JSON list of C-alpha atoms in Angstrom, two decimals:
[
{"chain": "A", "resi": 1, "resn": "ASP", "atom": "CA", "xyz": [-13.99, -7.18, 13.14]},
{"chain": "A", "resi": 2, "resn": "ALA", "atom": "CA", "xyz": [-10.51, -8.36, 12.11]},
{"chain": "A", "resi": 3, "resn": "ARG", "atom": "CA", "xyz": [-8.02, -5.61, 11.51]},
{"chain": "A", "resi": 4, "resn": "VAL", "atom": "CA", "xyz": [-4.32, -4.84, 11.55]},
{"chain": "A", "resi": 5, "resn": "THR", "atom": "CA", "xyz": [-3.36, -2.94, 14.68]},
{"chain": "A", "resi": 6, "resn": "GLN", "atom": "CA", "xyz": [-0.43, -0.54, 14.79]},
{"chain": "A", "resi": 7, "resn": "THR", "atom": "CA", "xyz": [1.16, 1.38, 17.64]},
{"chain": "A", "resi": 8, "resn": "PRO", "atom": "CA", "xyz": [1.95, 4.15, 18.19]},
{"chain": "A", "resi": 9, "resn": "ARG", "atom": "CA", "xyz": [-0.50, 6.11, 16.05]},
{"chain": "A", "resi": 10, "resn": "ASP", "atom": "CA", "xyz": [1.55, 9.26, 16.36]},
{"chain": "A", "resi": 11, "resn": "LYS", "atom": "CA", "xyz": [5.13, 9.77, 17.45]},
{"chain": "A", "resi": 12, "resn": "VAL", "atom": "CA", "xyz": [7.24, 12.91, 17.65]},
{"chain": "A", "resi": 13, "resn": "THR", "atom": "CA", "xyz": [10.83, 12.28, 18.55]},
{"chain": "A", "resi": 14, "resn": "GLU", "atom": "CA", "xyz": [14.16, 14.03, 18.48]},
{"chain": "A", "resi": 15, "resn": "MET", "atom": "CA", "xyz": [16.84, 13.22, 15.98]},
{"chain": "A", "resi": 16, "resn": "GLY", "atom": "CA", "xyz": [19.11, 10.46, 17.24]},
{"chain": "A", "resi": 17, "resn": "GLN", "atom": "CA", "xyz": [16.45, 8.72, 19.33]},
{"chain": "A", "resi": 18, "resn": "GLU", "atom": "CA", "xyz": [15.36, 5.14, 18.82]},
{"chain": "A", "resi": 19, "resn": "VAL", "atom": "CA", "xyz": [11.87, 4.60, 17.46]},
{"chain": "A", "resi": 20, "resn": "THR", "atom": "CA", "xyz": [10.03, 1.29, 17.63]},
{"chain": "A", "resi": 21, "resn": "MET", "atom": "CA", "xyz": [6.78, 0.69, 15.78]},
{"chain": "A", "resi": 22, "resn": "ARG", "atom": "CA", "xyz": [4.67, -2.37, 16.41]},
{"chain": "A", "resi": 23, "resn": "CYS", "atom": "CA", "xyz": [2.12, -4.25, 14.38]},
{"chain": "A", "resi": 24, "resn": "GLN", "atom": "CA", "xyz": [-0.36, -6.98, 15.19]},
{"chain": "A", "resi": 25, "resn": "PRO", "atom": "CA", "xyz": [-1.43, -8.67, 11.95]},
{"chain": "A", "resi": 26, "resn": "ILE", "atom": "CA", "xyz": [-4.86, -10.13, 11.35]},
{"chain": "A", "resi": 27, "resn": "LEU", "atom": "CA", "xyz": [-5.13, -13.55, 12.98]},
{"chain": "A", "resi": 28, "resn": "GLY", "atom": "CA", "xyz": [-4.41, -16.28, 10.45]},
{"chain": "A", "resi": 29, "resn": "HIS", "atom": "CA", "xyz": [-2.52, -14.08, 8.02]},
{"chain": "A", "resi": 30, "resn": "ASN", "atom": "CA", "xyz": [0.90, -15.46, 7.13]},
{"chain": "A", "resi": 31, "resn": "THR", "atom": "CA", "xyz": [2.45, -12.44, 5.41]},
{"chain": "A", "resi": 32, "resn": "VAL", "atom": "CA", "xyz": [3.30, -9.08, 6.94]},
{"chain": "A", "resi": 33, "resn": "PHE", "atom": "CA", "xyz": [4.52, -6.01, 5.07]},
{"chain": "A", "resi": 34, "resn": "TRP", "atom": "CA", "xyz": [6.04, -2.74, 6.25]},
{"chain": "A", "resi": 35, "resn": "TYR", "atom": "CA", "xyz": [5.55, 0.26, 3.98]},
{"chain": "A", "resi": 36, "resn": "ARG", "atom": "CA", "xyz": [6.61, 3.88, 4.30]},
{"chain": "A", "resi": 37, "resn": "GLN", "atom": "CA", "xyz": [4.58, 6.63, 2.70]},
{"chain": "A", "resi": 38, "resn": "THR", "atom": "CA", "xyz": [5.75, 10.14, 1.88]},
{"chain": "A", "resi": 39, "resn": "MET", "atom": "CA", "xyz": [4.36, 12.74, -0.48]},
{"chain": "A", "resi": 40, "resn": "MET", "atom": "CA", "xyz": [7.39, 12.50, -2.73]},
{"chain": "A", "resi": 41, "resn": "GLN", "atom": "CA", "xyz": [7.89, 8.73, -2.92]},
{"chain": "A", "resi": 42, "resn": "GLY", "atom": "CA", "xyz": [4.43, 7.34, -2.30]},
{"chain": "A", "resi": 43, "resn": "LEU", "atom": "CA", "xyz": [4.17, 3.90, -0.71]},
{"chain": "A", "resi": 44, "resn": "GLU", "atom": "CA", "xyz": [7.57, 2.24, -0.54]},
{"chain": "A", "resi": 45, "resn": "LEU", "atom": "CA", "xyz": [7.97, -1.37, 0.53]},
{"chain": "A", "resi": 46, "resn": "LEU", "atom": "CA", "xyz": [10.54, -1.59, 3.30]},
{"chain": "A", "resi": 47, "resn": "ALA", "atom": "CA", "xyz": [10.37, -5.27, 4.26]},
{"chain": "A", "resi": 48, "resn": "TYR", "atom": "CA", "xyz": [8.07, -8.25, 4.38]},
{"chain": "A", "resi": 49, "resn": "PHE", "atom": "CA", "xyz": [7.79, -11.56, 6.17]},
{"chain": "A", "resi": 50, "resn": "ARG", "atom": "CA", "xyz": [6.10, -14.84, 5.39]},
{"chain": "A", "resi": 51, "resn": "ASN", "atom": "CA", "xyz": [5.44, -17.27, 8.22]},
{"chain": "A", "resi": 52, "resn": "ARG", "atom": "CA", "xyz": [7.67, -14.97, 10.33]},
{"chain": "A", "resi": 53, "resn": "ALA", "atom": "CA", "xyz": [10.67, -15.43, 8.02]},
{"chain": "A", "resi": 54, "resn": "PRO", "atom": "CA", "xyz": [12.06, -12.27, 6.39]},
{"chain": "A", "resi": 55, "resn": "LEU", "atom": "CA", "xyz": [11.71, -12.53, 2.61]},
{"chain": "A", "resi": 56, "resn": "ASP", "atom": "CA", "xyz": [12.90, -9.15, 1.42]},
{"chain": "A", "resi": 57, "resn": "ASP", "atom": "CA", "xyz": [14.22, -6.10, 3.21]},
{"chain": "A", "resi": 58, "resn": "SER", "atom": "CA", "xyz": [15.98, -4.54, 0.25]},
{"chain": "A", "resi": 59, "resn": "GLY", "atom": "CA", "xyz": [13.86, -1.41, 0.52]},
{"chain": "A", "resi": 60, "resn": "MET", "atom": "CA", "xyz": [15.10, -0.66, 4.00]},
{"chain": "A", "resi": 61, "resn": "PRO", "atom": "CA", "xyz": [18.18, 1.43, 4.92]},
{"chain": "A", "resi": 62, "resn": "LYS", "atom": "CA", "xyz": [20.17, -1.29, 6.65]},
{"chain": "A", "resi": 63, "resn": "ASP", "atom": "CA", "xyz": [22.37, 0.96, 8.73]},
{"chain": "A", "resi": 64, "resn": "ARG", "atom": "CA", "xyz": [19.52, 2.35, 10.83]},
{"chain": "A", "resi": 65, "resn": "PHE", "atom": "CA", "xyz": [16.41, 0.28, 10.19]},
{"chain": "A", "resi": 66, "resn": "SER", "atom": "CA", "xyz": [15.62, -3.21, 11.38]},
{"chain": "A", "resi": 67, "resn": "ALA", "atom": "CA", "xyz": [12.48, -5.32, 11.11]},
{"chain": "A", "resi": 68, "resn": "GLU", "atom": "CA", "xyz": [11.66, -8.43, 13.08]},
{"chain": "A", "resi": 69, "resn": "MET", "atom": "CA", "xyz": [8.77, -10.75, 13.73]},
{"chain": "A", "resi": 70, "resn": "PRO", "atom": "CA", "xyz": [9.36, -12.31, 17.16]},
{"chain": "A", "resi": 71, "resn": "ASP", "atom": "CA", "xyz": [6.06, -14.21, 16.98]},
{"chain": "A", "resi": 72, "resn": "ALA", "atom": "CA", "xyz": [3.04, -14.63, 14.73]},
{"chain": "A", "resi": 73, "resn": "THR", "atom": "CA", "xyz": [1.14, -11.85, 16.47]},
{"chain": "A", "resi": 74, "resn": "LEU", "atom": "CA", "xyz": [3.84, -9.17, 16.50]},
{"chain": "A", "resi": 75, "resn": "ALA", "atom": "CA", "xyz": [5.99, -7.45, 13.91]},
{"chain": "A", "resi": 76, "resn": "THR", "atom": "CA", "xyz": [8.34, -4.61, 14.80]},
{"chain": "A", "resi": 77, "resn": "LEU", "atom": "CA", "xyz": [10.14, -1.91, 12.86]},
{"chain": "A", "resi": 78, "resn": "LYS", "atom": "CA", "xyz": [12.97, -0.07, 14.59]},
{"chain": "A", "resi": 79, "resn": "ILE", "atom": "CA", "xyz": [14.85, 3.02, 13.57]},
{"chain": "A", "resi": 80, "resn": "GLN", "atom": "CA", "xyz": [18.09, 3.76, 15.43]},
{"chain": "A", "resi": 81, "resn": "PRO", "atom": "CA", "xyz": [19.23, 6.50, 15.27]},
{"chain": "A", "resi": 82, "resn": "SER", "atom": "CA", "xyz": [16.28, 8.37, 13.79]},
{"chain": "A", "resi": 83, "resn": "GLU", "atom": "CA", "xyz": [16.80, 11.28, 11.39]},
{"chain": "A", "resi": 84, "resn": "PRO", "atom": "CA", "xyz": [14.46, 14.04, 10.16]},
{"chain": "A", "resi": 85, "resn": "ARG", "atom": "CA", "xyz": [14.28, 12.38, 6.73]},
{"chain": "A", "resi": 86, "resn": "ASP", "atom": "CA", "xyz": [12.60, 9.39, 8.39]},
{"chain": "A", "resi": 87, "resn": "SER", "atom": "CA", "xyz": [9.51, 11.50, 9.01]},
{"chain": "A", "resi": 88, "resn": "ALA", "atom": "CA", "xyz": [6.71, 9.68, 7.22]},
{"chain": "A", "resi": 89, "resn": "VAL", "atom": "CA", "xyz": [3.71, 7.46, 7.76]},
{"chain": "A", "resi": 90, "resn": "TYR", "atom": "CA", "xyz": [4.66, 3.84, 8.35]},
{"chain": "A", "resi": 91, "resn": "PHE", "atom": "CA", "xyz": [2.04, 1.29, 7.43]},
{"chain": "A", "resi": 92, "resn": "CYS", "atom": "CA", "xyz": [1.89, -2.34, 8.36]},
{"chain": "A", "resi": 93, "resn": "ALA", "atom": "CA", "xyz": [-0.23, -4.63, 6.19]},
{"chain": "A", "resi": 94, "resn": "SER", "atom": "CA", "xyz": [-1.02, -8.32, 6.41]},
{"chain": "A", "resi": 95, "resn": "GLY", "atom": "CA", "xyz": [-2.46, -10.96, 4.12]},
{"chain": "A", "resi": 96, "resn": "LEU", "atom": "CA", "xyz": [-2.91, -14.67, 3.54]},
{"chain": "A", "resi": 97, "resn": "ILE", "atom": "CA", "xyz": [-0.62, -15.41, 0.60]},
{"chain": "A", "resi": 98, "resn": "PRO", "atom": "CA", "xyz": [-1.28, -17.39, -1.46]},
{"chain": "A", "resi": 99, "resn": "GLY", "atom": "CA", "xyz": [-4.95, -16.80, -0.80]},
{"chain": "A", "resi": 100, "resn": "PRO", "atom": "CA", "xyz": [-8.04, -15.15, -2.27]},
{"chain": "A", "resi": 101, "resn": "GLY", "atom": "CA", "xyz": [-6.59, -12.60, -4.65]},
{"chain": "A", "resi": 102, "resn": "ASN", "atom": "CA", "xyz": [-3.44, -12.40, -2.53]},
{"chain": "A", "resi": 103, "resn": "THR", "atom": "CA", "xyz": [-5.09, -9.39, -0.93]},
{"chain": "A", "resi": 104, "resn": "ILE", "atom": "CA", "xyz": [-3.45, -7.42, 1.86]},
{"chain": "A", "resi": 105, "resn": "TYR", "atom": "CA", "xyz": [-5.06, -5.21, 4.47]},
{"chain": "A", "resi": 106, "resn": "PHE", "atom": "CA", "xyz": [-3.53, -2.12, 6.00]},
{"chain": "A", "resi": 107, "resn": "GLY", "atom": "CA", "xyz": [-3.32, -0.88, 9.54]},
{"chain": "A", "resi": 108, "resn": "GLU", "atom": "CA", "xyz": [-4.06, 2.75, 10.33]},
{"chain": "A", "resi": 109, "resn": "GLY", "atom": "CA", "xyz": [-0.41, 3.73, 10.20]},
{"chain": "A", "resi": 110, "resn": "SER", "atom": "CA", "xyz": [2.14, 5.20, 12.55]},
{"chain": "A", "resi": 111, "resn": "TRP", "atom": "CA", "xyz": [2.70, 8.90, 11.87]},
{"chain": "A", "resi": 112, "resn": "LEU", "atom": "CA", "xyz": [6.35, 9.63, 12.69]},
{"chain": "A", "resi": 113, "resn": "THR", "atom": "CA", "xyz": [7.87, 13.08, 12.97]},
{"chain": "A", "resi": 114, "resn": "VAL", "atom": "CA", "xyz": [11.59, 13.39, 13.72]},
{"chain": "A", "resi": 115, "resn": "VAL", "atom": "CA", "xyz": [12.68, 16.89, 14.73]},
{"chain": "B", "resi": 1, "resn": "GLN", "atom": "CA", "xyz": [11.67, 3.25, -14.06]},
{"chain": "B", "resi": 2, "resn": "LYS", "atom": "CA", "xyz": [9.23, 2.47, -11.28]},
{"chain": "B", "resi": 3, "resn": "GLU", "atom": "CA", "xyz": [7.65, -0.95, -11.40]},
{"chain": "B", "resi": 4, "resn": "VAL", "atom": "CA", "xyz": [4.14, 0.52, -11.27]},
{"chain": "B", "resi": 5, "resn": "GLU", "atom": "CA", "xyz": [3.43, 3.95, -12.72]},
{"chain": "B", "resi": 6, "resn": "GLN", "atom": "CA", "xyz": [0.46, 6.23, -12.39]},
{"chain": "B", "resi": 7, "resn": "ASN", "atom": "CA", "xyz": [-0.29, 9.79, -13.37]},
{"chain": "B", "resi": 8, "resn": "SER", "atom": "CA", "xyz": [-0.37, 11.80, -10.15]},
{"chain": "B", "resi": 9, "resn": "GLY", "atom": "CA", "xyz": [-3.25, 13.99, -11.33]},
{"chain": "B", "resi": 10, "resn": "PRO", "atom": "CA", "xyz": [-5.35, 15.54, -10.07]},
{"chain": "B", "resi": 11, "resn": "LEU", "atom": "CA", "xyz": [-8.04, 14.10, -12.30]},
{"chain": "B", "resi": 12, "resn": "SER", "atom": "CA", "xyz": [-11.11, 16.31, -12.08]},
{"chain": "B", "resi": 13, "resn": "VAL", "atom": "CA", "xyz": [-14.54, 15.04, -13.11]},
{"chain": "B", "resi": 14, "resn": "PRO", "atom": "CA", "xyz": [-18.04, 16.37, -12.49]},
{"chain": "B", "resi": 15, "resn": "GLU", "atom": "CA", "xyz": [-20.49, 14.46, -10.33]},
{"chain": "B", "resi": 16, "resn": "GLY", "atom": "CA", "xyz": [-22.20, 11.71, -12.29]},
{"chain": "B", "resi": 17, "resn": "ALA", "atom": "CA", "xyz": [-19.43, 11.35, -14.86]},
{"chain": "B", "resi": 18, "resn": "ILE", "atom": "CA", "xyz": [-17.17, 8.35, -15.44]},
{"chain": "B", "resi": 19, "resn": "ALA", "atom": "CA", "xyz": [-13.72, 8.64, -13.91]},
{"chain": "B", "resi": 20, "resn": "SER", "atom": "CA", "xyz": [-10.98, 6.68, -15.66]},
{"chain": "B", "resi": 21, "resn": "LEU", "atom": "CA", "xyz": [-7.79, 5.92, -13.77]},
{"chain": "B", "resi": 22, "resn": "ASN", "atom": "CA", "xyz": [-4.82, 4.29, -15.45]},
{"chain": "B", "resi": 23, "resn": "CYS", "atom": "CA", "xyz": [-1.75, 2.37, -14.43]},
{"chain": "B", "resi": 24, "resn": "THR", "atom": "CA", "xyz": [1.13, 0.68, -16.25]},
{"chain": "B", "resi": 25, "resn": "TYR", "atom": "CA", "xyz": [3.55, -1.89, -14.91]},
{"chain": "B", "resi": 26, "resn": "SER", "atom": "CA", "xyz": [6.97, -3.09, -15.99]},
{"chain": "B", "resi": 27, "resn": "ASP", "atom": "CA", "xyz": [7.26, -6.58, -14.47]},
{"chain": "B", "resi": 28, "resn": "ARG", "atom": "CA", "xyz": [5.73, -9.10, -16.86]},
{"chain": "B", "resi": 29, "resn": "GLY", "atom": "CA", "xyz": [5.85, -11.60, -14.03]},
{"chain": "B", "resi": 30, "resn": "SER", "atom": "CA", "xyz": [3.17, -9.67, -12.16]},
{"chain": "B", "resi": 31, "resn": "GLN", "atom": "CA", "xyz": [0.19, -11.92, -11.71]},
{"chain": "B", "resi": 32, "resn": "SER", "atom": "CA", "xyz": [-2.52, -9.86, -10.07]},
{"chain": "B", "resi": 33, "resn": "PHE", "atom": "CA", "xyz": [-3.35, -6.21, -9.67]},
{"chain": "B", "resi": 34, "resn": "PHE", "atom": "CA", "xyz": [-5.12, -4.20, -7.06]},
{"chain": "B", "resi": 35, "resn": "TRP", "atom": "CA", "xyz": [-6.84, -0.88, -6.73]},
{"chain": "B", "resi": 36, "resn": "TYR", "atom": "CA", "xyz": [-6.83, 0.78, -3.34]},
{"chain": "B", "resi": 37, "resn": "ARG", "atom": "CA", "xyz": [-8.51, 4.02, -2.34]},
{"chain": "B", "resi": 38, "resn": "GLN", "atom": "CA", "xyz": [-6.89, 6.31, 0.20]},
{"chain": "B", "resi": 39, "resn": "TYR", "atom": "CA", "xyz": [-8.61, 9.26, 1.78]},
{"chain": "B", "resi": 40, "resn": "SER", "atom": "CA", "xyz": [-6.42, 12.04, 3.13]},
{"chain": "B", "resi": 41, "resn": "GLY", "atom": "CA", "xyz": [-4.97, 11.07, 6.48]},
{"chain": "B", "resi": 42, "resn": "LYS", "atom": "CA", "xyz": [-6.27, 7.51, 6.27]},
{"chain": "B", "resi": 43, "resn": "SER", "atom": "CA", "xyz": [-4.86, 4.14, 5.32]},
{"chain": "B", "resi": 44, "resn": "PRO", "atom": "CA", "xyz": [-5.37, 2.52, 1.91]},
{"chain": "B", "resi": 45, "resn": "GLU", "atom": "CA", "xyz": [-8.49, 0.39, 1.60]},
{"chain": "B", "resi": 46, "resn": "LEU", "atom": "CA", "xyz": [-9.01, -2.27, -1.03]},
{"chain": "B", "resi": 47, "resn": "ILE", "atom": "CA", "xyz": [-11.52, -1.57, -3.80]},
{"chain": "B", "resi": 48, "resn": "MET", "atom": "CA", "xyz": [-10.94, -4.62, -5.98]},
{"chain": "B", "resi": 49, "resn": "PHE", "atom": "CA", "xyz": [-8.37, -6.90, -7.55]},
{"chain": "B", "resi": 50, "resn": "ILE", "atom": "CA", "xyz": [-8.04, -8.45, -10.99]},
{"chain": "B", "resi": 51, "resn": "TYR", "atom": "CA", "xyz": [-5.81, -11.19, -12.36]},
{"chain": "B", "resi": 52, "resn": "SER", "atom": "CA", "xyz": [-7.39, -12.20, -15.67]},
{"chain": "B", "resi": 53, "resn": "ASN", "atom": "CA", "xyz": [-7.29, -10.24, -18.89]},
{"chain": "B", "resi": 54, "resn": "GLY", "atom": "CA", "xyz": [-10.47, -8.32, -19.52]},
{"chain": "B", "resi": 55, "resn": "ASP", "atom": "CA", "xyz": [-12.96, -6.55, -17.30]},
{"chain": "B", "resi": 56, "resn": "LYS", "atom": "CA", "xyz": [-14.12, -7.18, -13.77]},
{"chain": "B", "resi": 57, "resn": "GLU", "atom": "CA", "xyz": [-17.10, -5.28, -12.42]},
{"chain": "B", "resi": 58, "resn": "ASP", "atom": "CA", "xyz": [-18.10, -4.59, -8.83]},
{"chain": "B", "resi": 59, "resn": "GLY", "atom": "CA", "xyz": [-20.92, -2.11, -8.38]},
{"chain": "B", "resi": 60, "resn": "ARG", "atom": "CA", "xyz": [-19.88, 1.25, -9.80]},
{"chain": "B", "resi": 61, "resn": "PHE", "atom": "CA", "xyz": [-16.28, 0.08, -10.25]},
{"chain": "B", "resi": 62, "resn": "THR", "atom": "CA", "xyz": [-14.81, -1.76, -13.23]},
{"chain": "B", "resi": 63, "resn": "ALA", "atom": "CA", "xyz": [-11.21, -2.90, -13.34]},
{"chain": "B", "resi": 64, "resn": "GLN", "atom": "CA", "xyz": [-9.62, -3.65, -16.69]},
{"chain": "B", "resi": 65, "resn": "LEU", "atom": "CA", "xyz": [-6.43, -5.62, -17.30]},
{"chain": "B", "resi": 66, "resn": "ASN", "atom": "CA", "xyz": [-4.45, -5.94, -20.51]},
{"chain": "B", "resi": 67, "resn": "LYS", "atom": "CA", "xyz": [-1.36, -8.07, -19.88]},
{"chain": "B", "resi": 68, "resn": "ALA", "atom": "CA", "xyz": [-0.04, -7.70, -23.43]},
{"chain": "B", "resi": 69, "resn": "SER", "atom": "CA", "xyz": [0.07, -3.93, -23.02]},
{"chain": "B", "resi": 70, "resn": "GLN", "atom": "CA", "xyz": [0.95, -4.15, -19.30]},
{"chain": "B", "resi": 71, "resn": "TYR", "atom": "CA", "xyz": [-1.91, -1.83, -18.53]},
{"chain": "B", "resi": 72, "resn": "VAL", "atom": "CA", "xyz": [-4.48, -1.72, -15.75]},
{"chain": "B", "resi": 73, "resn": "SER", "atom": "CA", "xyz": [-7.34, 0.71, -15.38]},
{"chain": "B", "resi": 74, "resn": "LEU", "atom": "CA", "xyz": [-10.18, 1.51, -13.01]},
{"chain": "B", "resi": 75, "resn": "LEU", "atom": "CA", "xyz": [-13.44, 3.04, -14.16]},
{"chain": "B", "resi": 76, "resn": "ILE", "atom": "CA", "xyz": [-15.77, 4.65, -11.66]},
{"chain": "B", "resi": 77, "resn": "ARG", "atom": "CA", "xyz": [-19.27, 5.16, -13.01]},
{"chain": "B", "resi": 78, "resn": "ASP", "atom": "CA", "xyz": [-21.64, 7.80, -11.65]},
{"chain": "B", "resi": 79, "resn": "SER", "atom": "CA", "xyz": [-18.80, 9.47, -9.75]},
{"chain": "B", "resi": 80, "resn": "GLN", "atom": "CA", "xyz": [-19.74, 11.01, -6.41]},
{"chain": "B", "resi": 81, "resn": "PRO", "atom": "CA", "xyz": [-17.99, 13.72, -4.37]},
{"chain": "B", "resi": 82, "resn": "SER", "atom": "CA", "xyz": [-17.33, 10.99, -1.79]},
{"chain": "B", "resi": 83, "resn": "ASP", "atom": "CA", "xyz": [-15.15, 9.24, -4.40]},
{"chain": "B", "resi": 84, "resn": "SER", "atom": "CA", "xyz": [-12.65, 12.11, -4.15]},
{"chain": "B", "resi": 85, "resn": "ALA", "atom": "CA", "xyz": [-9.49, 10.43, -2.89]},
{"chain": "B", "resi": 86, "resn": "THR", "atom": "CA", "xyz": [-6.15, 9.11, -4.06]},
{"chain": "B", "resi": 87, "resn": "TYR", "atom": "CA", "xyz": [-6.35, 5.84, -5.98]},
{"chain": "B", "resi": 88, "resn": "LEU", "atom": "CA", "xyz": [-3.40, 3.51, -5.70]},
{"chain": "B", "resi": 89, "resn": "CYS", "atom": "CA", "xyz": [-2.63, 0.82, -8.24]},
{"chain": "B", "resi": 90, "resn": "ALA", "atom": "CA", "xyz": [-0.54, -2.15, -7.09]},
{"chain": "B", "resi": 91, "resn": "GLY", "atom": "CA", "xyz": [0.96, -5.18, -8.76]},
{"chain": "B", "resi": 92, "resn": "ASN", "atom": "CA", "xyz": [1.75, -8.50, -7.15]},
{"chain": "B", "resi": 93, "resn": "THR", "atom": "CA", "xyz": [5.16, -9.55, -8.46]},
{"chain": "B", "resi": 94, "resn": "GLY", "atom": "CA", "xyz": [6.44, -13.07, -8.94]},
{"chain": "B", "resi": 95, "resn": "PHE", "atom": "CA", "xyz": [7.79, -12.93, -5.39]},
{"chain": "B", "resi": 96, "resn": "GLN", "atom": "CA", "xyz": [4.27, -12.19, -4.21]},
{"chain": "B", "resi": 97, "resn": "LYS", "atom": "CA", "xyz": [5.11, -8.80, -2.81]},
{"chain": "B", "resi": 98, "resn": "LEU", "atom": "CA", "xyz": [2.81, -5.91, -3.49]},
{"chain": "B", "resi": 99, "resn": "VAL", "atom": "CA", "xyz": [4.39, -2.92, -5.24]},
{"chain": "B", "resi": 100, "resn": "PHE", "atom": "CA", "xyz": [2.42, 0.31, -5.40]},
{"chain": "B", "resi": 101, "resn": "GLY", "atom": "CA", "xyz": [2.30, 3.22, -7.79]},
{"chain": "B", "resi": 102, "resn": "THR", "atom": "CA", "xyz": [2.42, 6.73, -6.38]},
{"chain": "B", "resi": 103, "resn": "GLY", "atom": "CA", "xyz": [-1.33, 7.16, -6.81]},
{"chain": "B", "resi": 104, "resn": "THR", "atom": "CA", "xyz": [-3.71, 9.36, -8.77]},
{"chain": "B", "resi": 105, "resn": "ARG", "atom": "CA", "xyz": [-5.67, 12.02, -6.98]},
{"chain": "B", "resi": 106, "resn": "LEU", "atom": "CA", "xyz": [-9.31, 12.15, -8.07]},
{"chain": "B", "resi": 107, "resn": "LEU", "atom": "CA", "xyz": [-11.50, 15.19, -7.50]},
{"chain": "B", "resi": 108, "resn": "VAL", "atom": "CA", "xyz": [-15.23, 14.88, -8.11]},
{"chain": "B", "resi": 109, "resn": "SER", "atom": "CA", "xyz": [-16.99, 18.22, -8.13]},
{"chain": "B", "resi": 110, "resn": "PRO", "atom": "CA", "xyz": [-20.69, 18.57, -7.21]}
]
């Protein structure tokens, strides 16, 4: 059963600490997205990669956020230093684009709380 | 203006009725559109996608696309309490990135 795997599922951290979230996309998918979801803003696109190359990270606060894809099986999203306003659910999604419907599939999310 | 807009709801319908969820988009370069369902505390899951003008049916779900009006809708026939969730509309822009609306919360009462 192919699925996107994210770690950690839950993270509580103190303001100022570094947070790293990891994502393993579905094998064979060439595009990986990072989204952040809050009640107020909904699902916001932070960054995405195609064939491991970053295509767009304009949705990401550059001073504290960074996204990388060191290999085809791992994408990372780092926040340093973290702030309470970063508390949200962070979703990774992957897809084969172009492909059938250009559909993407979501991981279960990383629930981040910064206190 | 957000690229994809939805009414946040909640939309309340009785069991067995048709639920109609709507979405508008601003980027005329958007090629395909998606409806995802998200239960509270869970991740979005794909219901269906559409890229041609007109209707596309899949079981109890029908997606409708009108590119001239930049309008997408999802109809759920014979609504069930288990359909109660937030429905997210998304558009695939010319850069092939998926942009989501904020979602419409649907409540189906028994």
